[in-house]
Coordinates of C-alpha atoms in Angstrom, one line a residue:
M299 CA -0.1 0.0 0.3
A300 CA 1.7 3.8 -0.7
A301 CA 2.9 5.3 1.8
S302 CA 0.0 8.1 0.7
E303 CA -3.0 5.9 0.4
S304 CA -5.9 6.9 3.2
D305 CA -8.1 4.4 5.2
S306 CA -11.4 5.3 2.7
Q307 CA -8.8 5.3 -0.6
R308 CA -7.6 1.8 1.0
T309 CA -11.3 0.8 1.8
I310 CA -12.9 1.6 -1.7
R311 CA -9.7 0.3 -3.1
I312 CA -10.6 -3.2 -1.7
A313 CA -14.5 -3.1 -2.3
L314 CA -13.7 -1.6 -6.2
R315 CA -11.2 -4.6 -6.4
H316 CA -13.5 -7.7 -5.6
I317 CA -17.0 -6.2 -7.0
D318 CA -14.3 -6.5 -10.6
Q319 CA -12.8 -9.5 -9.9
H320 CA -17.1 -10.9 -9.9
R321 CA -18.4 -8.6 -11.8
G322 CA -19.3 -11.5 -14.2
E323 CA -21.5 -12.9 -11.1
Y324 CA -23.3 -9.4 -10.4
N325 CA -26.0 -9.7 -13.5
T326 CA -28.7 -9.2 -11.8
T327 CA -29.8 -5.9 -10.1
A328 CA -30.8 -7.9 -6.8
T329 CA -27.6 -9.7 -6.6
Q330 CA -25.7 -6.4 -6.9
D331 CA -28.0 -4.8 -4.1
L332 CA -27.2 -8.0 -1.6
M333 CA -22.9 -8.0 -3.1
L334 CA -23.2 -4.4 -1.1
G335 CA -25.9 -4.4 2.0
R336 CA -23.0 -8.1 2.2
L337 CA -20.0 -5.2 1.2
I338 CA -21.2 -2.5 3.8
R339 CA -22.1 -4.7 6.9
Q340 CA -18.4 -5.9 7.1
H341 CA -16.8 -3.1 6.1
T342 CA -19.0 -1.3 9.2
F343 CA -20.2 -3.0 11.7
E344 CA -17.4 -6.2 12.4
Y345 CA -14.5 -6.1 14.1
R346 CA -11.7 -8.0 13.5
P347 CA -8.6 -7.5 14.4
R348 CA -6.5 -10.3 12.5
G349 CA -3.1 -8.8 12.4
G350 CA -2.5 -7.0 15.6
T351 CA -0.4 -3.8 14.5
R352 CA -1.1 -0.4 15.8
D353 CA -2.1 0.6 12.0
E354 CA -4.0 -2.0 11.2
R355 CA -6.3 -1.9 14.0
L356 CA -6.9 1.9 13.4
A357 CA -7.9 0.4 9.5
I358 CA -9.9 -1.3 11.0
N359 CA -11.4 1.0 13.4
A360 CA -11.6 3.6 10.4
Y361 CA -13.4 1.2 8.5
R362 CA -16.6 0.9 12.0
S363 CA -16.5 5.0 11.7
R364 CA -17.2 5.5 8.0
L365 CA -19.6 5.1 6.0
Y366 CA -20.3 7.4 3.4
H367 CA -16.5 7.6 1.8
T368 CA -15.5 10.1 0.1
V369 CA -11.8 10.9 -2.1
S370 CA -10.6 14.0 -2.0
R371 CA -6.9 13.0 -4.4
D372 CA -8.3 11.2 -7.1
G373 CA -11.4 13.3 -7.8
L374 CA -13.8 10.7 -6.7
Q375 CA -15.8 13.7 -3.6
G376 CA -18.6 13.3 -2.1
V377 CA -19.1 10.2 -4.8
S378 CA -21.5 7.0 -2.3
L379 CA -20.2 3.7 -2.1
H380 CA -23.2 2.8 -4.2
D381 CA -22.1 5.2 -7.2
L382 CA -17.9 3.2 -6.6
F383 CA -20.3 0.3 -6.9
M384 CA -21.4 1.0 -10.2
K385 CA -18.4 2.7 -11.5
G386 CA -15.6 -0.3 -10.1
T387 CA -14.4 -0.8 -12.9
K388 CA -13.9 1.9 -14.4
V389 CA -12.8 3.7 -11.1
L390 CA -10.9 0.4 -10.3
R391 CA -8.3 -0.5 -13.7
A392 CA -7.0 3.5 -13.4
T393 CA -6.6 3.6 -9.5
A394 CA -5.8 -0.5 -8.4
R395 CA -4.5 -2.1 -10.6
E396 CA -4.1 -6.4 -8.9
K397 CA -3.1 -9.2 -9.7
Y398 CA -5.0 -12.1 -9.4
T399 CA -5.5 -15.4 -11.0
M400 CA -9.2 -17.2 -12.0
D401 CA -7.4 -20.7 -11.3
E402 CA -7.6 -19.9 -7.6
A403 CA -10.7 -20.7 -5.7
S404 CA -9.9 -16.6 -4.1
P405 CA -8.1 -13.9 -5.8
I406 CA -4.1 -13.7 -4.6
Q407 CA -4.5 -10.5 -2.0
D408 CA -1.7 -7.5 -0.5
S409 CA -0.9 -9.4 2.4
E410 CA -1.7 -6.1 4.7
D411 CA -5.5 -5.6 3.1
E412 CA -5.9 -9.3 4.5
L413 CA -5.3 -8.8 7.4
S414 CA -6.3 -5.4 8.1
A415 CA -9.4 -4.6 5.9
G416 CA -11.7 -8.2 6.6
A417 CA -14.7 -7.3 4.6
L418 CA -13.2 -9.3 0.8
D419 CA -15.9 -12.1 0.1
Q420 CA -14.2 -15.6 -0.4
A421 CA -14.6 -15.9 -4.3
N422 CA -15.7 -19.7 -3.5
D423 CA -18.5 -18.3 -1.2
I424 CA -20.5 -16.7 -4.6
Q425 CA -21.4 -19.8 -6.9
G426 CA -19.8 -19.4 -10.1
T427 CA -16.3 -18.2 -11.0
A428 CA -15.5 -15.2 -13.0
Q429 CA -14.3 -15.6 -16.8
I430 CA -12.4 -12.5 -17.1
D431 CA -8.4 -10.9 -18.3
A432 CA -6.8 -9.8 -15.2
P433 CA -5.8 -6.4 -15.0
K434 CA -2.5 -5.4 -15.6
K435 CA -0.1 -6.0 -12.4
R436 CA 1.2 -3.0 -10.2
S437 CA 4.0 -2.6 -9.0
T438 CA 3.9 -2.6 -4.7
A439 CA 6.2 -2.9 -2.6
S440 CA 3.9 -5.8 -1.3
T441 CA 2.7 -7.4 -4.9
S442 CA 6.3 -7.0 -4.7
A443 CA 7.1 -9.6 -1.5
F444 CA 5.0 -12.1 -2.8
E445 CA 6.4 -11.7 -6.4
S446 CA 10.1 -12.1 -5.1
G447 CA 9.2 -14.6 -2.6
G448 CA 7.4 -17.5 -4.2
D449 CA 4.4 -17.0 -2.2
D450 CA 1.5 -17.7 -4.4
G451 CA -1.1 -16.4 -1.7
K452 CA -2.5 -20.1 -0.5
D453 CA -0.8 -19.8 2.7
L454 CA -2.7 -16.3 3.5
P455 CA -5.6 -16.3 6.7
Q456 CA -8.9 -15.8 4.9
P457 CA -11.5 -13.8 6.2
T458 CA -14.3 -15.3 7.6
W459 CA -18.1 -13.3 8.0
S460 CA -21.6 -14.5 8.6
P461 CA -24.9 -15.1 5.8
L462 CA -27.0 -13.3 6.0
T463 CA -30.3 -15.0 7.0
P464 CA -34.1 -13.9 6.6
A465 CA -33.9 -11.0 9.0
D466 CA -32.0 -9.2 7.4
L467 CA -33.4 -8.6 4.9
T468 CA -37.0 -8.9 6.8
V469 CA -38.4 -4.8 7.0
P470 CA -40.3 -4.9 10.1
E471 CA -43.9 -4.2 10.8
G472 CA -45.7 -0.7 10.3
Q473 CA -42.2 0.4 8.4
K474 CA -42.9 2.2 4.9
R475 CA -39.6 3.5 3.3
K476 CA -39.5 7.2 3.8
W477 CA -37.8 9.3 0.6
M478 CA -34.6 11.3 1.1
D479 CA -36.8 14.5 2.4
E480 CA -38.2 12.8 5.0
E481 CA -34.8 11.6 6.3
D482 CA -33.4 14.7 6.7
A483 CA -36.4 16.0 8.2
E484 CA -36.6 12.9 11.0
Y485 CA -32.9 12.9 11.6
G486 CA -31.9 16.6 11.4
A487 CA -32.1 18.1 14.6
T488 CA -31.9 15.0 16.4
T489 CA -28.8 15.7 19.0
V490 CA -26.1 13.2 20.4
T491 CA -22.9 13.1 22.0
R492 CA -19.7 11.7 21.6
R493 CA -18.0 8.6 22.5
G494 CA -18.8 7.1 26.6
T495 CA -20.3 5.4 28.6
Y496 CA -23.4 6.1 29.4
V497 CA -25.8 4.4 32.3
D498 CA -29.1 5.8 33.1
L499 CA -31.3 5.5 35.5
R500 CA -34.3 7.5 35.3
S501 CA -36.2 7.1 38.8
P502 CA -35.5 8.4 42.1
A503 CA -33.0 6.2 43.5
P504 CA -33.0 6.3 47.4
A505 CA -30.7 5.3 49.6
S506 CA -32.2 1.9 50.3
S507 CA -32.8 0.1 47.1
S508 CA -30.7 -0.6 44.4
N509 CA -32.1 0.2 41.0
V510 CA -30.2 0.2 38.1
I511 CA -32.5 1.2 34.1
V512 CA -30.4 0.2 30.8
N513 CA -31.8 2.3 28.5
Q514 CA -32.2 2.0 24.9
A515 CA -30.8 6.3 23.6
P516 CA -29.7 7.0 26.5
K517 CA -28.7 11.3 26.4
K518 CA -26.6 12.4 28.3
R519 CA -23.3 11.5 29.8
L520 CA -23.2 10.1 33.3
A521 CA -20.2 10.6 35.7
T522 CA -21.6 8.2 38.1
S523 CA -23.2 5.1 38.2
E524 CA -26.6 6.8 39.2
L525 CA -29.0 9.8 37.8
Q526 CA -31.5 11.0 40.3
D527 CA -34.5 13.0 37.3
A528 CA -38.1 12.1 37.7
P529 CA -38.9 9.7 34.6
N530 CA -41.8 12.3 33.3
D531 CA -39.5 15.2 32.9
A532 CA -40.5 18.0 30.8
S533 CA -36.3 18.9 29.7
R534 CA -35.8 14.9 29.2
K535 CA -38.3 14.4 26.8
S536 CA -37.3 17.8 25.0
S537 CA -34.0 16.3 24.7
A538 CA -35.1 13.3 22.4
G539 CA -34.3 13.4 19.0
P540 CA -37.4 13.5 17.5
G541 CA -36.9 9.9 15.7
Q542 CA -36.9 8.5 18.7
A543 CA -40.1 6.7 19.3
A544 CA -40.4 5.7 15.5
E545 CA -36.9 4.0 16.0
S546 CA -37.8 1.7 18.5
D547 CA -41.0 0.2 17.0
A548 CA -38.8 0.0 13.4
S549 CA -36.3 -1.4 15.6
R550 CA -38.3 -4.3 18.1
G551 CA -38.6 -5.9 14.4
L552 CA -35.5 -6.7 14.4
V553 CA -34.2 -7.9 18.0
K554 CA -36.3 -9.5 20.3
L555 CA -36.1 -9.5 23.1
S556 CA -37.9 -12.9 24.6
E557 CA -39.1 -12.5 28.7
Q558 CA -38.5 -16.3 28.4
T559 CA -35.1 -15.5 27.7
I560 CA -34.3 -12.8 31.2
R561 CA -36.4 -15.1 33.6
Q562 CA -33.3 -18.2 32.1
E563 CA -30.1 -15.6 32.5
L564 CA -31.3 -15.0 36.1
S565 CA -32.4 -18.9 36.6
T566 CA -29.0 -19.0 36.1
I567 CA -27.6 -17.0 37.4
W568 CA -28.9 -17.5 41.1
M569 CA -28.3 -21.4 40.5
N570 CA -24.9 -20.4 39.9
I571 CA -24.4 -18.7 42.6
Q572 CA -25.8 -21.7 45.2
S573 CA -23.8 -23.5 43.2
F574 CA -20.7 -22.1 44.1
T575 CA -21.9 -21.7 48.1
C576 CA -22.8 -25.5 47.9
E577 CA -18.5 -26.4 46.8
L578 CA -17.1 -24.1 48.9
F579 CA -18.4 -25.7 51.6
E580 CA -18.5 -29.2 50.2
G581 CA -17.1 -32.0 53.3
L582 CA -18.6 -29.7 56.0
G583 CA -20.9 -31.0 57.9
I584 CA -24.1 -29.6 60.0
D585 CA -22.3 -29.4 63.3
A586 CA -18.9 -27.5 62.6
D587 CA -16.9 -27.0 64.6
G588 CA -18.2 -23.1 65.6
R589 CA -15.6 -22.1 63.9
A590 CA -18.2 -19.7 61.8
E591 CA -18.2 -16.1 63.2
L592 CA -18.6 -13.3 61.5
V593 CA -16.4 -10.7 61.2
T594 CA -16.1 -7.8 63.2
K595 CA -13.8 -5.1 61.4
P596 CA -14.3 -6.5 57.9
H597 CA -12.2 -4.8 54.9
P598 CA -14.4 -1.3 53.9
E599 CA -15.8 -2.6 51.0
L600 CA -17.1 -6.5 52.8
E601 CA -18.5 -3.5 55.6
E602 CA -20.1 -2.2 52.5
L603 CA -21.9 -5.4 51.6
Y604 CA -23.4 -6.2 54.4
K605 CA -25.0 -2.1 55.4
K606 CA -26.1 -3.1 51.5
M607 CA -27.5 -5.9 52.4
F608 CA -29.2 -5.6 56.2
G609 CA -28.7 -1.4 56.8
K610 CA -27.3 -0.2 60.1
E611 CA -27.9 -4.0 62.2
W612 CA -25.8 -5.8 59.3
L613 CA -23.7 -7.4 62.7
E614 CA -26.9 -8.4 64.4
R615 CA -28.7 -9.6 61.5
A616 CA -26.0 -11.2 59.1
S617 CA -24.7 -13.2 63.2
S618 CA -28.4 -14.4 62.6
L619 CA -27.3 -16.4 60.1
L620 CA -25.2 -18.3 61.0
T621 CA -27.2 -19.6 64.1
A622 CA -28.4 -22.2 61.8
G623 CA -24.4 -23.4 61.4
V624 CA -22.8 -24.0 57.6
M625 CA -26.0 -23.2 56.0
G626 CA -27.3 -20.0 57.9
S627 CA -22.7 -20.0 56.6
R628 CA -23.7 -20.8 52.8
R629 CA -26.7 -18.6 53.0
L630 CA -24.6 -15.6 54.5
V631 CA -22.1 -16.1 51.5
D632 CA -25.2 -16.7 48.6
A633 CA -26.1 -13.3 50.1
C634 CA -23.0 -11.7 49.3
T635 CA -22.2 -12.6 46.1
A636 CA -25.6 -12.5 44.2
T637 CA -25.2 -8.8 45.8
A638 CA -21.4 -8.3 44.4
V639 CA -22.7 -9.4 41.3
H640 CA -25.1 -5.9 41.5
L641 CA -22.7 -3.6 42.4
M642 CA -20.1 -4.3 40.2
V643 CA -21.8 -6.0 37.6
F644 CA -25.3 -4.4 37.5
L645 CA -24.5 -1.0 39.2
E646 CA -21.4 -0.2 37.2
P647 CA -20.8 1.2 32.8
L648 CA -20.0 -1.6 30.6
P649 CA -16.5 -2.2 29.3
W650 CA -18.1 -1.6 25.9
D651 CA -19.6 1.2 23.2
G652 CA -23.7 -0.1 23.0
P653 CA -26.2 1.1 20.4
A654 CA -25.9 5.1 21.6
E655 CA -22.4 5.3 21.2
L656 CA -22.2 3.1 18.6
M657 CA -25.4 5.6 16.1
S658 CA -23.2 8.5 18.4
S659 CA -19.8 7.8 16.8
L660 CA -21.7 7.5 13.4
S661 CA -23.8 10.8 13.5
E662 CA -22.4 12.7 11.3
A663 CA -22.6 10.2 8.3
R664 CA -25.8 9.1 9.7
P665 CA -28.5 10.5 6.4
Q666 CA -26.0 8.9 4.1
V667 CA -25.9 6.2 5.6
D668 CA -29.4 5.4 5.6
R669 CA -29.8 6.8 1.8
V670 CA -27.0 3.8 1.1
L671 CA -28.9 1.5 3.1
H672 CA -32.1 2.1 1.2
M673 CA -30.7 1.8 -2.2
T674 CA -30.1 -1.6 -1.4
A675 CA -32.7 -4.6 -0.7
F676 CA -32.8 -4.2 3.7
H677 CA -34.7 -1.2 2.7
L678 CA -33.6 -0.2 6.3
H679 CA -32.5 2.8 9.4
L680 CA -29.2 2.9 10.2
H681 CA -30.2 1.9 13.4
T682 CA -32.7 -1.0 13.1
V683 CA -29.1 -2.6 11.8
I684 CA -27.3 -0.8 14.8
W685 CA -29.5 -2.4 18.2
Q686 CA -29.2 -6.3 16.2
A687 CA -25.8 -6.2 15.4
A688 CA -25.3 -4.5 19.7
T689 CA -27.9 -8.1 20.0
N690 CA -25.5 -10.5 18.4
Q691 CA -21.8 -9.3 19.4
V692 CA -22.8 -9.9 22.9
Q693 CA -23.4 -13.4 22.2
D694 CA -20.2 -13.6 20.4
P695 CA -18.0 -15.8 21.6
V696 CA -14.7 -14.2 20.2
F697 CA -16.7 -10.6 21.4
H698 CA -17.2 -12.6 24.8
Q699 CA -14.2 -13.7 25.4
R700 CA -12.2 -11.5 23.9
T701 CA -13.9 -8.6 25.9
I702 CA -16.9 -10.8 28.3
R703 CA -14.6 -13.1 29.9
P704 CA -11.4 -10.7 31.3
R705 CA -13.9 -8.2 32.8
A706 CA -15.6 -11.4 34.6
V707 CA -12.1 -12.3 35.5
G708 CA -11.4 -8.9 37.7
L709 CA -14.0 -9.1 39.1
A710 CA -13.8 -12.8 40.3
N711 CA -10.9 -12.4 41.6
R712 CA -10.9 -8.9 42.8
Y713 CA -14.5 -9.9 45.1
L714 CA -12.5 -12.9 46.3
A715 CA -10.2 -10.8 47.5
I716 CA -12.6 -9.3 49.3
M717 CA -14.5 -12.4 51.1
N718 CA -10.4 -13.9 52.5
T719 CA -11.0 -13.7 56.1
Q720 CA -15.0 -13.8 56.2
L721 CA -14.5 -16.9 54.1
E722 CA -11.7 -18.1 57.0
Y723 CA -14.3 -17.4 59.7
L724 CA -16.9 -19.2 58.1
G725 CA -14.4 -22.2 57.9
A726 CA -14.4 -22.3 53.6
S727 CA -10.9 -22.9 53.3
K728 CA -10.7 -25.9 56.4
A729 CA -13.6 -27.4 53.4
K730 CA -11.8 -27.4 50.3
G731 CA -8.3 -26.4 51.8
D732 CA -5.5 -23.2 50.9
S733 CA -4.6 -24.4 47.9
D734 CA -3.9 -22.3 44.7
V735 CA -5.8 -25.4 43.2
G736 CA -8.7 -24.3 45.4
R737 CA -8.8 -20.7 44.7
K738 CA -8.5 -21.4 40.8
K739 CA -11.2 -23.3 41.2
R740 CA -13.2 -20.8 43.0
A741 CA -11.9 -18.1 40.6
E742 CA -12.8 -19.7 37.6
H743 CA -17.0 -20.6 39.3
L744 CA -16.9 -16.7 40.0
T745 CA -16.0 -16.2 36.8
A746 CA -18.5 -17.3 35.1
I747 CA -21.2 -15.8 37.6
F748 CA -20.0 -12.5 36.4
S749 CA -20.3 -13.7 32.7
R750 CA -23.4 -14.4 33.2
A751 CA -24.3 -11.4 34.4
L752 CA -22.6 -8.6 32.3
V753 CA -23.9 -10.7 29.1
L754 CA -27.7 -9.6 30.9
K755 CA -26.5 -6.1 31.1
G756 CA -25.3 -6.5 27.9
L757 CA -28.8 -7.6 26.0
L758 CA -30.6 -5.7 28.4
R759 CA -28.6 -2.8 27.0
A760 CA -28.6 -3.6 23.5
A761 CA -33.3 -4.3 22.9
P762 CA -34.7 -1.5 22.3
D763 CA -37.3 -1.4 25.1
Y764 CA -36.3 0.7 28.2
Y765 CA -35.1 -2.0 31.6
M766 CA -34.8 -2.1 34.9
I767 CA -32.8 -4.3 36.9
T768 CA -34.0 -4.0 40.4
W769 CA -32.1 -6.1 43.2
P770 CA -33.9 -5.6 46.3
K771 CA -31.1 -5.6 49.6
S772 CA -31.5 -8.1 52.3
G773 CA -32.5 -7.1 55.8
A774 CA -36.2 -5.4 54.8
G775 CA -39.0 -5.4 55.4
V776 CA -40.9 -7.9 52.0
N777 CA -42.7 -6.0 50.1
R778 CA -45.9 -8.6 48.5
D779 CA -46.9 -7.2 45.9
R780 CA -43.6 -7.4 44.3
V781 CA -42.8 -11.2 45.8
E782 CA -44.2 -14.2 45.9
E783 CA -46.0 -15.0 49.1
L784 CA -44.7 -16.5 52.3
H785 CA -46.4 -17.6 55.4
P786 CA -44.2 -16.4 58.8
G787 CA -45.7 -18.1 62.3
P788 CA -46.7 -16.0 64.9
G789 CA -44.7 -13.0 66.7
E790 CA -42.7 -13.0 63.4
Q791 CA -42.1 -11.4 60.1
E792 CA -40.5 -12.3 56.7
I793 CA -36.8 -11.0 56.2
V794 CA -34.2 -11.2 53.3
W795 CA -31.2 -12.7 53.4
G796 CA -30.9 -13.2 49.9
L797 CA -32.1 -11.0 47.3
S798 CA -34.4 -11.2 44.3
Q799 CA -34.1 -10.5 40.5
L800 CA -36.1 -8.3 39.5
V801 CA -36.5 -6.9 35.6
Q802 CA -39.2 -4.5 34.7
K803 CA -39.3 -2.9 30.4
R804 CA -41.7 -0.3 29.2
A805 CA -41.6 1.0 25.6
K806 CA -41.7 4.6 26.1
P807 CA -40.6 6.4 28.7
N808 CA -43.5 7.5 29.8
E809 CA -45.1 4.5 30.1
E810 CA -45.8 2.3 33.1
W811 CA -43.3 -0.5 33.9
E812 CA -44.3 -3.7 33.6
V813 CA -43.1 -6.3 35.6
V814 CA -41.2 -9.4 32.7
A815 CA -38.8 -11.5 34.1
Q816 CA -38.9 -11.7 39.1
G817 CA -36.0 -13.7 40.3
K818 CA -36.2 -16.5 42.9
V819 CA -36.9 -14.4 47.2
L820 CA -35.5 -16.2 49.8
S821 CA -35.9 -14.4 52.9
R822 CA -36.2 -16.0 56.7
P823 CA -38.9 -15.4 59.4
M824 CA -37.3 -13.6 61.6
P825 CA -39.1 -12.4 65.2
V826 CA -41.4 -9.0 65.4
P827 CA -38.5 -6.0 66.8
E828 CA -40.1 -3.8 69.3
P829 CA -41.7 -0.9 68.0
T830 CA -38.4 1.5 68.7
A831 CA -36.4 -1.0 66.6
K832 CA -39.7 -1.3 64.4
L833 CA -38.6 -1.8 60.3
G834 CA -41.2 -0.5 59.2
L835 CA -43.0 -3.4 56.4
E836 CA -44.6 -0.9 54.2
R837 CA -41.3 -0.2 52.3
V838 CA -40.7 -1.2 49.3
L839 CA -38.3 -2.8 47.7
G840 CA -36.6 -0.8 44.2
A841 CA -36.9 2.5 42.7
S842 CA -40.3 4.3 43.6
R843 CA -42.1 5.2 39.8

């Protein structure tokens, strides 16, 4: 690649070369539109760090943030990808001569292009072989390297891509194709912000509750993890763009997060927590040797954990659980782990960009991107593609291994460091030993728990609806409107010693919250305290609406 060649020029050259190589197969308009859609999709929404050098990573990031390419040095200012597609052969022969052979299943390509762009389909993915004359050789450093080294290109890493599905080509019900002037009016006044990590908490949250609202299009960058705003605030309504409601309605046709999926994720998280605790105390009988006791002067983070669960009387309430021997110790660790998941995952920003950040980075080119998409067979807007891409990203195994798992490993190690002394007092170290193998096994188990929690929050953030995650603290009175029916004995009240996961959603900011998933509620009958220390059973667990 020439030193003076820009990222946009390079992207155009790669796309046009591929088009020219297969122009014999583009014999219908539908095939042309489909192939253009593939190029757009791969250039923009799939991150493939195949090379590893800094220049290659920067080039890939440039492809993701620029769909509407302009080139001034070649006199192609303002030419869209669709125009370049139609004029591909002519421009290619003038600016990007390349040597390739039609005898191979895929052409010889620059190693640098192959590693960093990751945007070309393999020739054998297309049925048939185009019989065209090979253009003249181009004298570049990369081509010379291939010829001098005798490399025929067979060992080059080939890019992979996910084939289009029927859902990619489906126009959501109720969505019609708009003309260009309507698109400008709809998106011209949209307020956007630059890249960053967003968490939007719209409901006022008292100190005794723990909630997080995962919003589909937050408009305000937050310095902390909480925002005290009324859900029907007029200023909040005015900050949203005029097309926000329409975008959400159209996106729901592509992104569907079922209530069953949310319930399964909640259930899996809690089952993993119980499995971790059961394994932690494996080998200890019910009649333990009395080592189970609470740390009276815990680490500051552990003390905060107890206060989140049990309030000001955390020492007495947490200690009361240990009267049941090992079973009480297991319940205490269950509650600690579940609370840590909420504090470290649901109340913290995710370590990757969501739909709002992706659309913000493409804000200036958004009208042009929509035009390009409308010229293809998709007939969709950019936001609908972004929502689906964000959902697929969270479920992608490669993304999980590269981004989600490292974050989960860090959270697991941090939690073990906080709980280390308390686990010793509970006798857990006696059960599993204090060897490196035992600690590694605990960390792996916790990593799986935090990974599932990160995936759940990522799925909720990537869905067009508004979602609120409520995780009431232990030690508060049970609100019967939100939890399953429990039956304490005479003179007793129900005290939550575990945590109740509650997920609510609404389609628009001014609508009422609807419960879509609820985890298991764990409580324990406790004696009713004196009136001076009454807890207040009427206290609502969770944010007031």
